[in-house]
């Protein structure tokens, strides 16, 4: 089996040494180099073409995030961010990072990230598929945005009838009225459809911008609901309220979103 080419980019010597020690136990891994800052890392990625990069974020000259942004999507290797800070996680995943390790990480967590990267690399066509999907999305969204209508709306008129999202390596063309409610789960949202759920890597705020504001309302920091499925608004504990959908699903209304009740009057 051909070995996977790995580059380590980190300005801390102990961190580089720890990664190299862990990687030396992997028979299918070849560490092709180390870089001690972002600019050096960028140069080595372009020169050595590693398939996987362990990339620190906080580095002199060029941060790991800035390094990745300088690489065209088609030239990016698999990236596992390794950092002492977790506040960059969302931005890292927006840049399609494979994983995000927060120092100090356990051997188990390291191997879980590495195994995931190996699977993506061994899949071979994954990168090309991802690139093709992104290109297709970018091509489709101008005519579909903000709601994803397959037919071109009149100039200046937003069409929210459809929504295009990527999940499980596929593009899904959804009718917005079929979405019952949306649940934020960290870096993902779960779309609750009539007969299934669909996990999408996207923030709740981002998908809120893509949904029809006439029928979708935010009722909680982690919940958007389609008003067409609301059966009733009901009182809950501590003077709070909730919504019950026509299938019996009960969703709390967050304290910051009580203004939505005025809209329903």
mmCIF file of C-alpha atoms in Angstrom:
data_model
loop_
_atom_site.group_PDB
_atom_site.id
_atom_site.type_symbol
_atom_site.label_atom_id
_atom_site.label_comp_id
_atom_site.label_asym_id
_atom_site.label_seq_id
_atom_site.Cartn_x
_atom_site.Cartn_y
_atom_site.Cartn_z
ATOM 1 C CA UNK A 1 0.000 0.000 0.000
ATOM 2 C CA UNK A 2 1.346 3.407 -0.936
ATOM 3 C CA UNK A 3 2.211 5.510 2.086
ATOM 4 C CA UNK A 4 0.320 8.689 2.843
ATOM 5 C CA UNK A 5 2.546 11.768 2.692
ATOM 6 C CA UNK A 6 2.228 13.925 5.809
ATOM 7 C CA UNK A 7 3.555 17.397 6.645
ATOM 8 C CA UNK A 8 3.719 18.887 10.150
ATOM 9 C CA UNK A 9 3.398 22.675 10.494
ATOM 10 C CA UNK A 10 3.791 23.984 14.036
ATOM 11 C CA UNK A 11 6.018 26.644 15.575
ATOM 12 C CA UNK A 12 6.472 24.672 18.807
ATOM 13 C CA UNK A 13 9.221 22.065 18.746
ATOM 14 C CA UNK A 14 7.658 19.843 21.472
ATOM 15 C CA UNK A 15 4.392 19.777 19.531
ATOM 16 C CA UNK A 16 6.157 18.746 16.318
ATOM 17 C CA UNK A 17 8.114 16.083 18.165
ATOM 18 C CA UNK A 18 4.963 14.667 19.770
ATOM 19 C CA UNK A 19 3.209 14.430 16.412
ATOM 20 C CA UNK A 20 6.185 12.816 14.728
ATOM 21 C CA UNK A 21 6.437 10.233 17.522
ATOM 22 C CA UNK A 22 2.788 9.308 17.123
ATOM 23 C CA UNK A 23 3.086 9.143 13.353
ATOM 24 C CA UNK A 24 6.206 6.967 13.436
ATOM 25 C CA UNK A 25 4.047 4.127 14.709
ATOM 26 C CA UNK A 26 1.896 4.288 11.582
ATOM 27 C CA UNK A 27 3.276 1.963 8.925
ATOM 28 C CA UNK A 28 1.264 3.588 6.157
ATOM 29 C CA UNK A 29 2.421 7.132 6.935
ATOM 30 C CA UNK A 30 5.499 8.961 5.660
ATOM 31 C CA UNK A 31 6.363 12.292 7.283
ATOM 32 C CA UNK A 32 7.827 14.290 4.405
ATOM 33 C CA UNK A 33 8.756 17.397 6.364
ATOM 34 C CA UNK A 34 8.206 19.913 9.122
ATOM 35 C CA UNK A 35 7.666 23.666 8.977
ATOM 36 C CA UNK A 36 8.001 26.074 11.877
ATOM 37 C CA UNK A 37 5.765 28.910 10.645
ATOM 38 C CA UNK A 38 2.864 29.554 8.293
ATOM 39 C CA UNK A 39 4.817 30.932 5.368
ATOM 40 C CA UNK A 40 7.241 28.021 5.472
ATOM 41 C CA UNK A 41 4.326 25.629 5.699
ATOM 42 C CA UNK A 42 2.658 27.155 2.653
ATOM 43 C CA UNK A 43 5.866 26.857 0.656
ATOM 44 C CA UNK A 44 6.363 23.228 1.672
ATOM 45 C CA UNK A 45 2.772 22.299 0.832
ATOM 46 C CA UNK A 46 3.219 23.712 -2.663
ATOM 47 C CA UNK A 47 6.607 22.031 -3.077
ATOM 48 C CA UNK A 48 6.090 18.641 -1.417
ATOM 49 C CA UNK A 49 2.373 18.117 -2.170
ATOM 50 C CA UNK A 50 1.562 16.253 1.060
ATOM 51 C CA UNK A 51 -1.781 14.470 1.243
ATOM 52 C CA UNK A 52 -2.295 15.335 4.897
ATOM 53 C CA UNK A 53 -1.103 18.301 6.970
ATOM 54 C CA UNK A 54 -1.173 18.672 10.732
ATOM 55 C CA UNK A 55 -1.495 22.437 10.963
ATOM 56 C CA UNK A 56 -1.163 24.696 13.985
ATOM 57 C CA UNK A 57 -3.296 27.845 13.923
ATOM 58 C CA UNK A 58 -1.456 30.360 16.088
ATOM 59 C CA UNK A 59 1.889 30.803 14.314
ATOM 60 C CA UNK A 60 4.133 33.740 13.419
ATOM 61 C CA UNK A 61 4.052 35.345 9.947
ATOM 62 C CA UNK A 62 0.977 33.464 8.805
ATOM 63 C CA UNK A 63 -1.680 31.695 10.860
ATOM 64 C CA UNK A 64 -2.898 28.253 9.926
ATOM 65 C CA UNK A 65 -6.253 29.675 8.815
ATOM 66 C CA UNK A 66 -4.544 32.296 6.629
ATOM 67 C CA UNK A 67 -2.324 29.604 5.149
ATOM 68 C CA UNK A 68 -5.311 27.502 4.180
ATOM 69 C CA UNK A 69 -7.119 30.481 2.653
ATOM 70 C CA UNK A 70 -4.140 31.070 0.356
ATOM 71 C CA UNK A 71 -4.521 27.614 -1.142
ATOM 72 C CA UNK A 72 -7.135 27.191 -3.876
ATOM 73 C CA UNK A 73 -9.725 24.587 -2.902
ATOM 74 C CA UNK A 74 -8.434 22.152 -5.488
ATOM 75 C CA UNK A 75 -4.900 22.307 -4.083
ATOM 76 C CA UNK A 76 -5.750 21.785 -0.440
ATOM 77 C CA UNK A 77 -4.572 18.579 1.220
ATOM 78 C CA UNK A 78 -6.523 17.039 4.043
ATOM 79 C CA UNK A 79 -6.040 19.311 7.053
ATOM 80 C CA UNK A 80 -6.088 18.420 10.738
ATOM 81 C CA UNK A 81 -5.799 21.582 12.798
ATOM 82 C CA UNK A 82 -3.821 21.168 16.011
ATOM 83 C CA UNK A 83 -4.145 24.100 18.381
ATOM 84 C CA UNK A 84 -4.323 25.093 22.015
ATOM 85 C CA UNK A 85 -7.400 27.185 21.308
ATOM 86 C CA UNK A 86 -10.897 26.072 20.393
ATOM 87 C CA UNK A 87 -12.379 29.426 19.340
ATOM 88 C CA UNK A 88 -11.257 28.884 15.746
ATOM 89 C CA UNK A 89 -13.081 25.583 15.332
ATOM 90 C CA UNK A 90 -16.057 26.957 13.421
ATOM 91 C CA UNK A 91 -13.881 28.824 10.919
ATOM 92 C CA UNK A 92 -11.706 25.718 10.523
ATOM 93 C CA UNK A 93 -14.656 23.548 9.568
ATOM 94 C CA UNK A 94 -15.966 26.234 7.228
ATOM 95 C CA UNK A 95 -12.630 25.816 5.442
ATOM 96 C CA UNK A 96 -13.374 22.090 5.117
ATOM 97 C CA UNK A 97 -10.830 20.948 7.701
ATOM 98 C CA UNK A 98 -10.797 17.195 8.254
ATOM 99 C CA UNK A 99 -10.594 17.520 12.019
ATOM 100 C CA UNK A 100 -9.644 19.834 14.853
ATOM 101 C CA UNK A 101 -7.448 18.693 17.742
ATOM 102 C CA UNK A 102 -7.219 20.840 20.850
ATOM 103 C CA UNK A 103 -3.966 20.511 22.811
ATOM 104 C CA UNK A 104 -3.446 18.530 24.910
ATOM 105 C CA UNK A 105 -5.213 15.779 23.013
ATOM 106 C CA UNK A 106 -5.320 12.085 23.871
ATOM 107 C CA UNK A 107 -3.836 9.315 21.747
ATOM 108 C CA UNK A 108 -7.377 8.056 21.166
ATOM 109 C CA UNK A 109 -8.515 11.444 19.861
ATOM 110 C CA UNK A 110 -5.422 11.707 17.665
ATOM 111 C CA UNK A 111 -5.996 8.298 16.114
ATOM 112 C CA UNK A 112 -9.666 9.022 15.527
ATOM 113 C CA UNK A 113 -8.700 12.127 13.539
ATOM 114 C CA UNK A 114 -5.932 10.321 11.686
ATOM 115 C CA UNK A 115 -8.143 7.359 10.776
ATOM 116 C CA UNK A 116 -10.767 9.744 9.435
ATOM 117 C CA UNK A 117 -8.178 11.500 7.286
ATOM 118 C CA UNK A 118 -6.853 8.167 6.008
ATOM 119 C CA UNK A 119 -10.331 7.081 4.951
ATOM 120 C CA UNK A 120 -10.877 10.315 3.067
ATOM 121 C CA UNK A 121 -7.509 10.030 1.331
ATOM 122 C CA UNK A 122 -7.901 6.319 0.533
ATOM 123 C CA UNK A 123 -11.294 7.086 -0.975
ATOM 124 C CA UNK A 124 -9.260 8.684 -3.731
ATOM 125 C CA UNK A 125 -11.974 10.553 -5.479
ATOM 126 C CA UNK A 126 -13.193 12.300 -2.357
ATOM 127 C CA UNK A 127 -11.289 15.504 -2.997
ATOM 128 C CA UNK A 128 -12.408 15.659 -6.578
ATOM 129 C CA UNK A 129 -15.963 14.909 -5.577
ATOM 130 C CA UNK A 130 -15.910 17.593 -2.914
ATOM 131 C CA UNK A 131 -14.510 20.059 -5.384
ATOM 132 C CA UNK A 132 -17.103 19.157 -7.965
ATOM 133 C CA UNK A 133 -19.915 19.491 -5.447
ATOM 134 C CA UNK A 134 -18.663 22.862 -4.280
ATOM 135 C CA UNK A 135 -18.352 24.058 -7.851
ATOM 136 C CA UNK A 136 -21.861 22.864 -8.608
ATOM 137 C CA UNK A 137 -23.220 24.537 -5.505
ATOM 138 C CA UNK A 138 -21.497 27.795 -6.401
ATOM 139 C CA UNK A 139 -22.927 27.545 -9.892
ATOM 140 C CA UNK A 140 -26.415 26.776 -8.672
ATOM 141 C CA UNK A 141 -26.694 29.124 -5.745
ATOM 142 C CA UNK A 142 -26.745 32.420 -7.714
ATOM 143 C CA UNK A 143 -29.958 31.316 -9.369
ATOM 144 C CA UNK A 144 -31.208 29.453 -6.336
ATOM 145 C CA UNK A 145 -30.226 31.913 -3.625
ATOM 146 C CA UNK A 146 -31.276 32.881 -1.154
ATOM 147 C CA UNK A 147 -33.811 30.109 -1.003
ATOM 148 C CA UNK A 148 -32.717 27.769 -3.758
ATOM 149 C CA UNK A 149 -35.443 28.003 -6.360
ATOM 150 C CA UNK A 150 -34.847 25.837 -9.403
ATOM 151 C CA UNK A 151 -36.648 28.305 -11.608
ATOM 152 C CA UNK A 152 -35.230 31.761 -12.009
ATOM 153 C CA UNK A 153 -37.199 34.305 -9.994
ATOM 154 C CA UNK A 154 -38.119 37.669 -11.359
ATOM 155 C CA UNK A 155 -35.401 40.283 -10.934
ATOM 156 C CA UNK A 156 -35.356 41.587 -7.392
ATOM 157 C CA UNK A 157 -37.761 38.918 -6.182
ATOM 158 C CA UNK A 158 -36.425 36.210 -3.900
ATOM 159 C CA UNK A 159 -37.733 32.714 -4.520
ATOM 160 C CA UNK A 160 -37.726 30.526 -1.425
ATOM 161 C CA UNK A 161 -39.525 27.519 -2.831
ATOM 162 C CA UNK A 162 -36.488 25.212 -2.794
ATOM 163 C CA UNK A 163 -33.276 24.699 -0.854
ATOM 164 C CA UNK A 164 -30.049 23.084 -2.009
ATOM 165 C CA UNK A 165 -27.835 21.554 0.668
ATOM 166 C CA UNK A 166 -24.968 19.102 0.766
ATOM 167 C CA UNK A 167 -25.135 16.080 3.067
ATOM 168 C CA UNK A 168 -23.564 12.622 2.979
ATOM 169 C CA UNK A 169 -21.504 13.645 -0.052
ATOM 170 C CA UNK A 170 -24.594 14.411 -2.106
ATOM 171 C CA UNK A 171 -26.558 17.465 -3.132
ATOM 172 C CA UNK A 172 -30.130 17.457 -1.893
ATOM 173 C CA UNK A 173 -32.772 19.595 -3.588
ATOM 174 C CA UNK A 174 -35.461 20.159 -0.988
ATOM 175 C CA UNK A 175 -38.846 21.801 -1.119
ATOM 176 C CA UNK A 176 -38.789 24.295 1.710
ATOM 177 C CA UNK A 177 -42.433 23.647 2.685
ATOM 178 C CA UNK A 178 -41.405 20.019 3.433
ATOM 179 C CA UNK A 179 -39.027 21.151 6.188
ATOM 180 C CA UNK A 180 -40.911 20.968 9.473
ATOM 181 C CA UNK A 181 -38.252 22.473 11.716
ATOM 182 C CA UNK A 182 -34.496 22.965 11.925
ATOM 183 C CA UNK A 183 -32.337 22.044 14.888
ATOM 184 C CA UNK A 184 -28.879 23.511 15.499
ATOM 185 C CA UNK A 185 -26.317 20.966 16.712
ATOM 186 C CA UNK A 186 -22.916 22.640 17.042
ATOM 187 C CA UNK A 187 -21.360 22.940 13.606
ATOM 188 C CA UNK A 188 -24.299 21.122 12.036
ATOM 189 C CA UNK A 189 -28.008 21.619 11.595
ATOM 190 C CA UNK A 190 -30.562 18.832 11.437
ATOM 191 C CA UNK A 191 -33.382 19.391 8.983
ATOM 192 C CA UNK A 192 -36.522 17.642 10.213
ATOM 193 C CA UNK A 193 -38.445 16.741 7.086
ATOM 194 C CA UNK A 194 -41.790 15.011 6.831
ATOM 195 C CA UNK A 195 -40.352 11.506 6.753
ATOM 196 C CA UNK A 196 -36.667 11.805 7.644
ATOM 197 C CA UNK A 197 -33.914 13.871 9.173
ATOM 198 C CA UNK A 198 -30.937 15.294 7.301
ATOM 199 C CA UNK A 199 -27.674 16.428 8.912
ATOM 200 C CA UNK A 200 -25.991 19.353 7.143
ATOM 201 C CA UNK A 201 -22.706 21.017 8.064
ATOM 202 C CA UNK A 202 -23.879 24.591 8.353
ATOM 203 C CA UNK A 203 -24.621 27.062 11.114
ATOM 204 C CA UNK A 204 -28.179 27.747 12.138
ATOM 205 C CA UNK A 205 -27.694 31.433 11.309
ATOM 206 C CA UNK A 206 -26.542 30.598 7.789
ATOM 207 C CA UNK A 207 -29.472 28.346 6.984
ATOM 208 C CA UNK A 208 -31.871 30.859 8.522
ATOM 209 C CA UNK A 209 -30.751 33.300 5.818
ATOM 210 C CA UNK A 210 -31.668 30.719 3.176
ATOM 211 C CA UNK A 211 -35.163 29.969 4.463
ATOM 212 C CA UNK A 212 -38.379 31.779 3.638
ATOM 213 C CA UNK A 213 -38.918 34.324 6.449
ATOM 214 C CA UNK A 214 -42.640 34.273 5.779
ATOM 215 C CA UNK A 215 -42.998 30.743 7.134
ATOM 216 C CA UNK A 216 -39.787 30.018 9.069
ATOM 217 C CA UNK A 217 -39.169 31.756 12.387
ATOM 218 C CA UNK A 218 -36.441 31.396 14.950
ATOM 219 C CA UNK A 219 -37.965 30.499 18.297
ATOM 220 C CA UNK A 220 -34.829 29.464 20.195
ATOM 221 C CA UNK A 221 -31.071 29.842 19.838
ATOM 222 C CA UNK A 222 -31.035 26.299 18.441
ATOM 223 C CA UNK A 223 -34.438 26.057 16.765
ATOM 224 C CA UNK A 224 -36.170 27.367 13.628
ATOM 225 C CA UNK A 225 -39.735 26.250 13.018
ATOM 226 C CA UNK A 226 -42.006 26.155 9.968
ATOM 227 C CA UNK A 227 -45.179 27.921 11.117
ATOM 228 C CA UNK A 228 -47.316 25.816 8.786
ATOM 229 C CA UNK A 229 -46.789 22.820 11.078
ATOM 230 C CA UNK A 230 -47.530 24.583 14.355
ATOM 231 C CA UNK A 231 -50.681 23.229 16.001
ATOM 232 C CA UNK A 232 -50.697 25.423 19.083
ATOM 233 C CA UNK A 233 -48.701 27.642 21.392
ATOM 234 C CA UNK A 234 -48.773 26.365 24.930
ATOM 235 C CA UNK A 235 -47.645 27.619 28.328
ATOM 236 C CA UNK A 236 -44.706 25.866 29.934
ATOM 237 C CA UNK A 237 -42.930 26.090 33.265
ATOM 238 C CA UNK A 238 -41.657 29.369 34.735
ATOM 239 C CA UNK A 239 -43.925 31.587 32.591
ATOM 240 C CA UNK A 240 -42.312 30.324 29.413
ATOM 241 C CA UNK A 241 -44.036 29.115 26.250
ATOM 242 C CA UNK A 242 -43.546 26.421 23.689
ATOM 243 C CA UNK A 243 -44.906 25.337 20.323
ATOM 244 C CA UNK A 244 -46.501 21.988 19.564
ATOM 245 C CA UNK A 245 -46.294 20.750 15.989
ATOM 246 C CA UNK A 246 -49.006 18.712 14.303
ATOM 247 C CA UNK A 247 -47.074 15.478 14.977
ATOM 248 C CA UNK A 248 -46.852 16.179 18.698
ATOM 249 C CA UNK A 249 -43.299 17.540 18.691
ATOM 250 C CA UNK A 250 -42.936 20.119 21.475
ATOM 251 C CA UNK A 251 -40.411 22.919 20.987
ATOM 252 C CA UNK A 252 -39.592 25.530 23.659
ATOM 253 C CA UNK A 253 -39.583 29.230 22.815
ATOM 254 C CA UNK A 254 -36.392 30.798 24.123
ATOM 255 C CA UNK A 255 -36.583 33.833 26.428
ATOM 256 C CA UNK A 256 -34.967 36.015 23.760
ATOM 257 C CA UNK A 257 -37.496 34.979 21.130
ATOM 258 C CA UNK A 258 -40.800 35.657 22.900
ATOM 259 C CA UNK A 259 -41.445 38.431 20.404
ATOM 260 C CA UNK A 260 -42.453 35.744 17.922
ATOM 261 C CA UNK A 261 -45.707 35.387 19.876
ATOM 262 C CA UNK A 262 -46.727 38.890 18.810
ATOM 263 C CA UNK A 263 -46.296 37.860 15.207
ATOM 264 C CA UNK A 264 -48.721 34.974 15.670
ATOM 265 C CA UNK A 265 -51.538 37.076 17.094
#
